[in-house]
Short mmCIF file of C-alpha atoms and ligand atoms in Angstrom, two decimals:
data_model
loop_
_atom_site.label_atom_id
_atom_site.label_comp_id
_atom_site.label_asym_id
_atom_site.label_seq_id
_atom_site.Cartn_x
_atom_site.Cartn_y
_atom_site.Cartn_z
CA UNK C 23 28.46 20.48 7.11
CA UNK C 24 27.55 24.22 4.88
CA UNK C 25 24.12 23.62 3.18
CA UNK C 26 24.36 24.02 -0.32
CA UNK C 27 23.60 27.61 -1.38
CA UNK C 28 19.89 27.30 -3.49
CA UNK C 29 20.22 29.50 -6.85
CA UNK C 30 17.08 31.35 -8.29
CA UNK C 31 17.21 29.02 -11.22
CA UNK C 32 17.35 26.08 -9.27
CA UNK C 33 14.15 27.28 -7.52
CA UNK C 34 12.32 28.52 -10.26
CA UNK C 35 12.82 25.20 -12.21
CA UNK C 36 11.57 23.09 -8.54
CA UNK C 37 8.70 25.39 -8.60
CA UNK C 38 7.66 24.90 -11.99
CA UNK C 39 7.97 21.15 -11.31
CA UNK C 40 5.57 21.23 -8.34
CA UNK C 41 3.05 23.57 -10.46
CA UNK C 42 3.28 20.23 -12.70
CA UNK C 43 2.29 17.91 -10.10
CA UNK C 44 -0.43 20.08 -8.97
CA UNK C 45 -1.55 20.40 -12.18
CA UNK C 46 -1.79 16.38 -11.35
CA UNK C 47 0.61 15.58 -14.64
CA UNK C 48 2.76 12.91 -14.31
CA UNK C 49 6.48 13.73 -13.82
CA UNK C 50 8.99 12.51 -16.64
CA UNK C 51 12.90 11.30 -15.05
CA UNK C 52 14.34 14.66 -15.51
CA UNK C 53 11.67 16.19 -13.03
CA UNK C 54 12.18 13.42 -10.79
CA UNK C 55 15.95 13.76 -10.45
CA UNK C 56 15.58 17.75 -9.96
CA UNK C 57 13.68 17.03 -7.13
CA UNK C 58 15.97 14.11 -5.82
CA UNK C 59 18.97 16.25 -6.33
CA UNK C 60 17.23 19.21 -3.66
CA UNK C 61 19.09 19.62 -0.13
CA UNK C 62 17.80 22.78 0.96
CA UNK C 63 15.35 22.24 4.11
CA UNK C 64 13.35 24.65 3.41
CA UNK C 65 12.86 23.54 -0.24
CA UNK C 66 11.97 20.32 0.89
CA UNK C 67 9.34 21.60 3.51
CA UNK C 68 7.79 23.44 0.18
CA UNK C 69 8.04 19.83 -1.93
CA UNK C 70 5.92 18.09 1.17
CA UNK C 71 3.44 20.59 1.34
CA UNK C 72 3.11 20.22 -2.33
CA UNK C 73 2.75 16.59 -2.18
CA UNK C 74 0.11 17.06 0.62
CA UNK C 75 -2.05 19.41 -1.79
CA UNK C 76 -1.78 17.24 -4.59
CA UNK C 77 -3.14 14.13 -2.29
CA UNK C 78 -6.01 16.24 -1.21
CA UNK C 79 -6.52 17.26 -4.85
CA UNK C 80 -6.96 13.78 -5.95
CA UNK C 81 -8.22 11.60 -2.87
CA UNK C 82 -9.76 14.50 -0.64
CA UNK C 83 -9.34 13.88 3.40
CA UNK C 84 -10.19 9.96 3.03
CA UNK C 85 -7.03 7.72 3.95
CA UNK C 86 -7.90 3.92 3.27
CA UNK C 87 -7.82 1.86 5.92
CA UNK C 88 -6.64 -2.45 5.86
CA UNK C 89 -5.14 -4.95 7.07
CA UNK C 90 -2.78 -7.51 5.94
CA UNK C 91 -3.21 -11.55 6.62
CA UNK C 92 0.16 -13.66 6.42
CA UNK C 93 -0.87 -16.87 4.80
CA UNK C 94 2.38 -18.79 5.04
CA UNK C 95 5.96 -18.16 5.87
CA UNK C 96 7.57 -21.93 4.33
CA UNK C 97 9.87 -20.27 1.56
CA UNK C 98 11.78 -21.66 -1.21
CA UNK C 99 14.24 -18.41 -1.21
CA UNK C 100 16.57 -17.21 0.38
CA UNK C 101 16.47 -13.22 0.37
CA UNK C 102 19.00 -12.55 2.91
CA UNK C 103 16.95 -9.40 4.66
CA UNK C 104 13.52 -11.65 5.52
CA UNK C 105 12.66 -13.72 8.44
CA UNK C 106 11.25 -16.06 6.22
CA UNK C 107 14.01 -17.21 4.54
CA UNK C 108 14.69 -20.89 3.34
CA UNK C 109 18.05 -20.22 5.77
CA UNK C 110 16.85 -19.08 8.89
CA UNK C 111 16.81 -22.49 10.86
CA UNK C 112 15.42 -21.00 13.83
CA UNK C 113 11.97 -19.76 12.08
CA UNK C 114 8.71 -21.51 13.32
CA UNK C 115 6.84 -22.27 10.02
CA UNK C 116 3.21 -22.19 9.20
CA UNK C 117 1.00 -22.25 6.55
CA UNK C 118 -2.60 -22.00 7.55
CA UNK C 119 -5.12 -24.32 6.11
CA UNK C 120 -8.32 -22.79 4.43
CA UNK C 121 -10.25 -23.23 7.57
CA UNK C 122 -7.49 -21.21 9.57
CA UNK C 123 -7.80 -18.42 7.05
CA UNK C 124 -10.80 -18.49 7.15
CA UNK C 125 -11.20 -17.95 11.12
CA UNK C 126 -8.19 -15.18 10.67
CA UNK C 127 -10.52 -13.77 8.08
CA UNK C 128 -13.38 -13.61 10.58
CA UNK C 129 -11.70 -12.26 13.09
CA UNK C 130 -10.82 -8.89 11.31
CA UNK C 131 -13.90 -8.51 9.21
CA UNK C 132 -15.70 -8.66 12.97
CA UNK C 133 -13.24 -5.42 13.91
CA UNK C 134 -14.12 -3.44 11.20
CA UNK C 135 -12.12 -4.42 8.40
CA UNK C 136 -13.49 -5.02 4.62
CA UNK C 137 -10.40 -5.25 2.64
CA UNK C 138 -7.37 -7.64 3.55
CA UNK C 139 -4.46 -7.71 2.23
CA UNK C 140 -3.29 -11.81 1.28
CA UNK C 141 0.73 -11.92 1.92
CA UNK C 142 2.46 -15.19 1.29
CA UNK C 143 5.88 -16.46 1.03
CA UNK C 144 7.25 -18.69 -1.99
CA UNK C 145 6.35 -22.38 -2.10
CA UNK C 146 4.63 -23.59 -5.40
CA UNK C 147 3.85 -26.90 -3.72
CA UNK C 148 2.48 -25.47 -0.76
CA UNK C 149 1.48 -21.64 -1.67
CA UNK C 150 1.00 -21.94 -5.28
CA UNK C 151 -2.02 -20.69 -7.49
CA UNK C 152 -4.42 -23.85 -6.36
CA UNK C 153 -4.16 -23.08 -2.26
CA UNK C 154 -4.40 -19.04 -3.32
CA UNK C 155 -7.63 -19.93 -4.95
CA UNK C 156 -9.09 -22.18 -2.65
CA UNK C 157 -8.59 -19.37 0.37
CA UNK C 158 -9.66 -16.30 -1.51
CA UNK C 159 -12.87 -18.60 -2.48
CA UNK C 160 -13.38 -19.77 1.13
CA UNK C 161 -13.04 -16.18 2.81
CA UNK C 162 -15.24 -14.75 0.21
CA UNK C 163 -17.79 -17.23 0.92
CA UNK C 164 -17.79 -17.14 4.58
CA UNK C 165 -16.73 -13.97 6.38
CA UNK C 166 -17.58 -10.03 5.56
CA UNK C 167 -14.58 -9.14 3.85
CA UNK C 168 -15.08 -7.59 0.78
CA UNK C 169 -11.92 -7.30 -0.91
CA UNK C 170 -9.10 -9.42 -0.98
CA UNK C 171 -5.74 -7.98 -2.61
CA UNK C 172 -2.89 -10.52 -2.89
CA UNK C 173 0.97 -9.64 -2.22
CA UNK C 174 2.63 -13.28 -3.45
CA UNK C 175 5.70 -14.31 -5.58
CA UNK C 176 4.84 -13.54 -9.35
CA UNK C 177 3.15 -16.06 -11.16
CA UNK C 178 2.67 -17.36 -15.01
CA UNK C 179 -0.22 -15.34 -16.69
CA UNK C 180 -2.57 -18.65 -16.83
CA UNK C 181 -2.29 -18.59 -12.65
CA UNK C 182 -2.79 -14.78 -13.03
CA UNK C 183 -5.96 -15.55 -14.71
CA UNK C 184 -7.17 -18.09 -11.90
CA UNK C 185 -6.15 -15.20 -9.86
CA UNK C 186 -8.01 -12.30 -11.34
CA UNK C 187 -11.55 -14.66 -11.82
CA UNK C 188 -11.36 -15.40 -8.19
CA UNK C 189 -12.22 -12.00 -7.70
CA UNK C 190 -8.63 -10.81 -6.29
CA UNK C 191 -8.46 -6.67 -6.30
CA UNK C 192 -4.95 -5.45 -5.96
CA UNK C 193 -2.10 -7.77 -7.43
CA UNK C 194 0.88 -6.68 -5.19
CA UNK C 195 4.70 -7.17 -5.64
CA UNK C 196 8.14 -5.55 -5.09
CA UNK C 197 10.59 -5.86 -7.02
CA UNK C 198 13.13 -4.99 -3.99
CA UNK C 199 15.96 -3.38 -5.93
CA UNK C 200 16.39 -2.94 -9.30
CA UNK C 201 20.23 -2.56 -9.12
CA UNK C 202 20.98 -5.94 -10.61
CA UNK C 203 24.41 -6.64 -8.72
CA UNK C 204 22.39 -6.04 -5.46
CA UNK C 205 19.52 -8.04 -6.38
CA UNK C 206 21.84 -10.65 -7.33
CA UNK C 207 23.67 -10.80 -3.84
CA UNK C 208 20.33 -10.58 -2.14
CA UNK C 209 18.45 -13.27 -3.91
CA UNK C 210 21.11 -16.33 -4.73
CA UNK C 211 18.94 -19.02 -4.91
CA UNK C 212 15.47 -20.41 -5.22
CA UNK C 213 12.66 -18.95 -8.08
CA UNK C 214 13.35 -15.14 -7.21
CA UNK C 215 17.11 -15.19 -8.21
CA UNK C 216 15.55 -14.73 -11.64
CA UNK C 217 15.64 -11.01 -12.01
CA UNK C 218 13.85 -11.14 -15.06
CA UNK C 219 11.44 -13.31 -13.88
CA UNK C 220 10.24 -10.67 -11.47
CA UNK C 221 10.64 -7.68 -13.42
CA UNK C 222 8.11 -8.78 -15.75
CA UNK C 223 5.73 -9.86 -13.56
CA UNK C 224 3.40 -6.64 -13.81
CA UNK C 225 3.27 -7.13 -17.55
CA UNK C 226 1.69 -10.87 -17.46
CA UNK C 227 -0.27 -9.90 -14.49
CA UNK C 228 -1.61 -7.17 -16.50
CA UNK C 229 -1.88 -9.65 -19.48
CA UNK C 230 -4.05 -11.69 -17.34
CA UNK C 231 -6.56 -8.81 -16.89
CA UNK C 232 -5.15 -7.43 -13.71
CA UNK C 233 -5.77 -3.65 -13.60
CA UNK C 234 -4.91 -2.79 -10.41
CA UNK C 235 -1.31 -3.51 -9.46
CA UNK C 236 0.68 -2.69 -6.40
CA UNK C 237 4.85 -1.85 -6.74
CA UNK C 238 7.38 -0.77 -4.74
CA UNK C 239 11.02 -1.13 -3.88
CA UNK C 240 12.43 -2.37 -0.33
CA UNK C 241 14.03 0.99 0.72
CA UNK C 242 17.50 0.00 2.61
CA UNK C 243 18.48 -2.26 -0.03
CA UNK C 244 20.53 -0.28 -2.27
CA UNK C 245 20.60 3.90 -3.21
CA UNK C 246 17.38 4.67 -2.38
CA UNK C 247 17.41 7.94 -4.54
CA UNK C 248 18.76 5.23 -7.59
CA UNK C 249 15.76 3.06 -6.52
CA UNK C 250 13.39 5.41 -6.48
CA UNK C 251 14.04 7.06 -9.44
CA UNK C 252 14.46 2.99 -11.19
CA UNK C 253 10.99 2.33 -10.34
CA UNK C 254 9.28 5.47 -11.43
CA UNK C 255 11.08 5.01 -14.40
CA UNK C 256 9.30 1.62 -14.53
CA UNK C 257 6.22 2.95 -13.68
CA UNK C 258 6.20 5.47 -16.95
CA UNK C 259 7.02 2.39 -19.31
CA UNK C 260 3.97 0.38 -17.74
CA UNK C 261 1.79 3.81 -18.34
CA UNK C 262 2.94 4.26 -21.82
CA UNK C 263 2.44 0.62 -22.72
CA UNK C 264 -0.88 -0.15 -20.92
CA UNK C 265 -2.49 3.52 -20.48
CA UNK C 266 -2.28 2.64 -16.82
CA UNK C 267 0.67 2.19 -14.32
CA UNK C 268 0.47 0.87 -10.83
CA UNK C 269 -2.89 1.36 -8.92
CA UNK C 270 -0.29 1.72 -5.43
CA UNK C 271 2.58 2.30 -4.63
CA UNK C 272 4.00 1.15 -1.48
CA UNK C 273 6.95 2.43 0.69
CA UNK C 274 8.34 -0.86 2.60
CA UNK C 275 11.29 0.20 4.75
CA UNK C 276 13.81 -2.46 5.74
CA UNK C 277 13.48 -3.83 9.12
CA UNK C 278 15.24 -6.07 11.52
CA UNK C 279 13.83 -9.62 11.56
CA UNK C 280 15.42 -12.75 13.01
CA UNK C 281 17.51 -14.86 10.86
CA UNK C 282 18.23 -12.40 8.16
CA UNK C 283 22.03 -11.68 7.18
CA UNK C 284 21.51 -7.85 5.40
CA UNK C 285 23.80 -4.55 6.71
CA UNK C 286 21.09 -2.36 8.01
CA UNK C 287 23.16 0.58 7.89
CA UNK C 288 25.14 0.33 4.50
CA UNK C 289 21.74 1.75 2.79
CA UNK C 290 19.75 2.70 5.75
CA UNK C 291 17.04 5.42 4.54
CA UNK C 292 16.17 7.94 7.19
CA UNK C 293 12.79 8.99 8.76
CA UNK C 294 13.58 12.20 6.62
CA UNK C 295 14.67 10.42 3.63
CA UNK C 296 11.21 8.30 3.65
CA UNK C 297 9.20 11.59 4.18
CA UNK C 298 11.34 12.51 0.86
CA UNK C 299 9.96 9.02 -1.07
CA UNK C 300 6.61 9.51 -0.18
CA UNK C 301 6.39 12.90 -1.62
CA UNK C 302 8.28 12.32 -4.68
CA UNK C 303 5.71 9.17 -5.43
CA UNK C 304 3.00 11.69 -4.92
CA UNK C 305 3.99 14.35 -7.05
CA UNK C 306 5.53 12.28 -9.78
CA UNK C 307 2.54 10.18 -10.25
CA UNK C 308 -0.67 11.97 -8.57
CA UNK C 309 -3.20 9.34 -8.84
CA UNK C 310 -1.51 6.77 -7.49
CA UNK C 311 -2.25 5.64 -4.03
CA UNK C 312 0.59 5.32 -1.57
CA UNK C 313 0.67 2.68 1.07
CA UNK C 314 2.08 3.12 4.41
CA UNK C 315 2.28 0.00 6.57
CA UNK C 316 3.03 -0.96 10.03
CA UNK C 317 6.51 -1.22 9.30
CA UNK C 318 7.06 2.91 10.50
CA UNK C 319 6.35 4.17 13.47
CA UNK C 320 3.26 5.60 14.89
CA UNK C 321 4.27 9.40 14.83
CA UNK C 322 5.89 8.74 11.28
CA UNK C 323 2.85 7.54 9.99
CA UNK C 324 0.66 10.25 11.10
CA UNK C 325 2.98 12.65 9.67
CA UNK C 326 3.21 11.19 6.41
CA UNK C 327 -0.75 11.28 6.34
CA UNK C 328 -0.15 15.03 5.61
CA UNK C 329 2.61 14.95 2.79
CA UNK C 330 0.96 12.24 0.22
CA UNK C 331 0.15 8.92 1.87
CA UNK C 332 -3.38 8.04 1.16
CA UNK C 333 -3.35 3.90 2.69
CA UNK C 334 -2.25 2.56 5.59
CA UNK C 335 -2.81 -0.92 7.23
CA UNK C 336 -3.80 -1.00 11.03
CA UNK C 337 -3.41 -3.41 13.41
CA UNK C 338 -1.10 -5.31 11.62
CA UNK C 339 0.28 -8.98 12.59
CA UNK C 340 3.45 -10.38 10.09
CA UNK C 341 3.21 -14.34 10.83
CA UNK C 342 0.76 -16.84 9.92
CA UNK C 343 -2.11 -17.10 12.71
CA UNK C 344 -0.47 -14.07 14.18
CA UNK C 345 -4.55 -12.59 14.92
CA UNK C 346 -4.74 -15.71 16.84
CA UNK C 347 -1.73 -16.73 18.69
CA UNK C 348 1.75 -14.86 18.84
CA UNK C 349 4.74 -17.01 18.80
CA UNK C 350 5.52 -17.94 15.27
CA UNK C 351 8.15 -16.34 12.94
CA UNK C 352 7.34 -12.79 12.26
CA UNK C 353 8.16 -11.68 8.67
CA UNK C 354 9.81 -8.49 10.12
CA UNK C 355 9.15 -6.57 13.73
CA UNK C 356 6.37 -3.87 13.49
CA UNK C 357 6.90 -0.05 14.42
CA UNK C 358 3.39 0.75 15.04
CA UNK C 359 1.71 -1.29 17.38
CA UNK C 360 -1.71 0.87 17.45
CA UNK C 361 -5.02 -1.12 16.80
CA UNK C 362 -7.53 -0.38 14.33
CA UNK C 363 -9.80 1.67 16.66
CA UNK C 364 -6.89 3.84 17.90
CA UNK C 365 -5.55 4.27 13.96
CA UNK C 366 -9.01 5.67 13.04
CA UNK C 367 -9.35 7.59 16.17
CA UNK C 368 -5.87 9.26 15.25
CA UNK C 369 -7.14 10.02 11.71
CA UNK C 370 -10.37 11.70 12.44
CA UNK C 371 -8.33 13.86 15.02
CA UNK C 372 -6.22 14.89 12.21
CA UNK C 373 -9.21 16.43 10.48
CA UNK C 374 -8.92 13.62 7.76
CA UNK C 375 -11.31 11.10 6.79
CA UNK C 376 -11.06 7.13 7.67
CA UNK C 377 -12.11 5.09 5.28
CA UNK C 378 -12.69 1.23 5.19
CA UNK C 379 -14.10 1.65 1.32
CA UNK C 380 -14.28 -0.80 -1.32
CA UNK C 381 -16.33 0.19 -3.76
CA UNK C 382 -14.10 1.08 -6.86
CA UNK C 383 -13.74 -2.89 -6.59
CA UNK C 384 -17.03 -3.62 -6.68
CA UNK C 385 -18.06 -1.15 -9.57
CA UNK C 386 -15.10 -1.71 -11.96
CA UNK C 387 -13.33 1.47 -11.57
CA UNK C 388 -10.15 0.09 -12.20
CA UNK C 389 -6.94 0.80 -14.47
CA UNK C 390 -7.06 3.25 -17.07
CA UNK C 391 -10.82 4.16 -15.80
CA UNK C 392 -9.75 4.94 -12.26
CA UNK C 393 -6.81 6.79 -13.94
CA UNK C 394 -8.62 9.04 -15.70
CA UNK C 395 -10.99 9.50 -12.85
CA UNK C 396 -8.51 10.65 -10.33
CA UNK C 397 -6.48 12.95 -12.83
CA UNK C 398 -10.00 14.81 -13.08
CA UNK C 399 -10.42 15.40 -9.92
CA UNK C 400 -13.51 13.17 -9.71
CA UNK C 401 -12.61 10.20 -7.88
CA UNK C 402 -12.60 12.07 -4.45
CA UNK C 403 -16.28 12.93 -4.80
CA UNK C 404 -16.62 8.97 -5.05
CA UNK C 405 -14.11 8.40 -2.01
CA UNK C 406 -15.31 11.04 0.35
CA UNK C 407 -19.12 9.62 0.14
CA UNK C 408 -18.03 5.92 0.50
CA UNK C 409 -15.85 6.78 3.34
CA UNK C 410 -18.50 8.45 5.02
CA UNK C 411 -20.66 5.43 4.42
CA UNK C 412 -18.20 2.80 5.23
CA UNK C 413 -17.54 4.91 8.79
CA UNK C 414 -21.35 4.63 9.55
CA UNK C 415 -21.32 1.12 8.71
CA UNK C 416 -17.96 0.90 11.19
CA UNK C 417 -20.04 3.33 13.81
CA UNK C 418 -23.03 0.92 13.69
CA UNK C 419 -21.26 -2.39 13.97
CA UNK C 420 -17.93 -1.85 15.70
CA UNK C 421 -17.08 1.08 17.59
CA UNK C 422 -17.94 1.50 21.37
CA UNK C 423 -17.31 4.26 24.15
CA UNK C 424 -15.35 7.27 23.11
CA UNK C 425 -14.68 6.30 19.51
CA UNK C 426 -18.46 5.59 18.43
CA UNK C 427 -18.96 9.22 20.66
CA UNK C 428 -16.26 10.78 18.34
CA UNK C 429 -17.39 9.34 14.99
CA UNK C 430 -21.14 10.24 15.83
CA UNK C 431 -20.27 13.69 16.20
CA UNK C 432 -18.04 13.76 12.95
CA UNK C 433 -20.72 11.86 10.66
CA UNK C 434 -23.32 14.39 12.18
CA UNK C 435 -20.99 17.25 10.85
CA UNK C 436 -20.68 15.43 7.81
CA UNK C 437 -24.69 14.92 7.57
CA UNK C 438 -25.01 18.57 8.25
CA UNK C 439 -22.78 19.84 4.90
CA UNK C 440 -23.81 17.01 2.23
CA UNK C 441 -26.84 16.53 0.11
CA UNK C 442 -30.31 14.75 1.46
CA UNK C 443 -29.23 11.43 -0.25
CA UNK C 444 -26.62 10.62 2.59
CA UNK C 445 -29.08 11.23 5.29
CA UNK C 446 -31.58 8.24 3.41
CA UNK C 447 -28.64 6.04 3.16
CA UNK C 448 -27.73 6.46 6.80
CA UNK C 449 -31.32 5.95 7.92
CA UNK C 450 -30.78 2.19 5.46
CA UNK C 451 -27.70 1.38 7.23
CA UNK C 452 -29.01 2.05 10.54
CA UNK C 453 -32.02 -0.37 9.34
CA UNK C 454 -29.38 -3.04 8.78
CA UNK C 455 -28.47 -2.40 5.10
CA UNK C 456 -24.58 -3.10 4.54
CA UNK C 457 -22.25 -2.43 1.54
CA UNK C 458 -24.50 1.03 0.30
CA UNK C 459 -21.72 2.63 -2.04
CA UNK C 460 -21.89 4.72 -5.13
N1 LIG P 15 7.31 -13.72 -0.73
C1 LIG P 15 6.65 -12.68 -1.96
C2 LIG P 15 7.58 -12.32 -2.06
O1 LIG P 15 8.80 -12.22 -1.73
O2 LIG P 15 7.66 -11.31 -2.81
C3 LIG P 15 5.61 -11.91 -1.15
C4 LIG P 15 5.40 -11.65 0.13
S1 LIG P 15 6.92 -11.04 0.89
C5 LIG P 15 6.14 -11.66 2.64
C6 LIG P 15 6.09 -9.33 1.01
C7 LIG P 15 7.77 -8.01 1.13
O3 LIG P 15 8.05 -8.07 2.01
C8 LIG P 15 8.58 -8.29 0.39
O4 LIG P 15 8.48 -8.48 -1.21
C9 LIG P 15 9.73 -7.80 0.69
O5 LIG P 15 9.69 -6.07 0.26
C10 LIG P 15 8.89 -7.13 2.32
N2 LIG P 15 10.22 -7.68 3.53
C11 LIG P 15 10.70 -8.86 3.25
N3 LIG P 15 11.51 -8.57 4.34
C12 LIG P 15 11.35 -7.80 4.85
C13 LIG P 15 12.27 -6.57 6.26
N4 LIG P 15 13.16 -7.79 6.82
N5 LIG P 15 11.57 -5.68 6.11
C14 LIG P 15 10.34 -4.89 5.82
N6 LIG P 15 10.44 -5.64 4.41
C15 LIG P 15 10.24 -6.71 4.12
FE1 LIG P 16 10.36 -15.30 0.98
FE2 LIG P 16 9.54 -13.52 -0.08
FE3 LIG P 16 10.43 -13.71 2.64
FE4 LIG P 16 12.07 -13.74 0.24
S1 LIG P 16 10.85 -11.66 1.00
S2 LIG P 16 12.45 -15.10 1.80
S3 LIG P 16 10.48 -14.87 -1.24
S4 LIG P 16 8.89 -14.25 1.57
#
């Protein structure tokens, strides 16, 4: 098929939009639509390059690392695309006890993770707020994990208050699709059938005191251009209402899973589309963290780091008890099976800075304050130093062999370019002090 010839006004219009994003201004929906309309391949390269520069301007070179911890796959809902759906009669069901959750979290902390994302299916009696609260408290009290985020079913305001009070950082929930007929078809029964209850989830979380919220659509359920625009519209509405929008946007792409009933080809999202989506999120909302999970293959994930992604999971399992034993039902198949060590090594080899930092949650840099610091390009100064400090801890506690040597070299280079302060902080870490951050 012949490529549409790009006209001069189109080109200058797109370049104006890129300049606006490079000034770290949020894009409006007309500008987002103009980017979504671009078909010229060369121009997409320019757009992706601008997205990479915006990421670097806001966050510098750091890439934050985390792992999900699946608590339960017992679910009252029947989302046609998910391996945990009620109708999947072949699923092997499991809900972690508090002790088991602590065991898995300790194992991950021992591997060097400081932040975990707790993921739970929806079952008010099994995985409701009492359960979540007990798990969060036990992990904080008994492991070296410093911040827990939660991806769970939407809660009531009073339950969100309890979740926030337990010390959770980000509350994350994906709308899946904003297209109401598709949403209804995919979520026929259970609590999740109520579109409006899900749509209002972030308002309730914010009302309860959450300033860091994570949003997304499940790419592949409906026309991705439509859903991406709708998600950005939702984010803009939150920004207008509260002064801040999402802390992170995720780009989950539909994966095959056991017992599902969805046509993966109908609205398929290609690798090229996913690159465009990451770039558009980065440009539309420059201050927001863009998260890529291990749903995606290794090579593509590495590429997305240079076009706007700022956080990635690594070494993930997607079944409850999956870190201890393979075999129970996974939510979906994993595309990148590399360990945390391998991902850290890769990030460093790309000239980026792997980070296990959790400082902003500990220092209350959230919501509007975080947005302001990011838009003023001040957050990257925190991010860079904290990334180095977290990596030094990792090098001391967990790294061995070739990775240890590589990290020592990287940290030596950082010392030579930084102030004396860092050198003193390194000495404290070498003496055994932990969680040093700014
Ligand atoms: N149960 C809660 C819910 O549905 O909101 C939270 C946890 S759910 C396990 C986390 C997310 O996984 C869902 O919001 C959905 O976007 C995503 N997901 C479900 N099935 C998937 C699949 N087959 N491929 C990729 N992501 C999937
Ligand atoms: Fe349950 Fe969430 Fe899976 Fe739906 S996506 S079946 S609510 S775990």
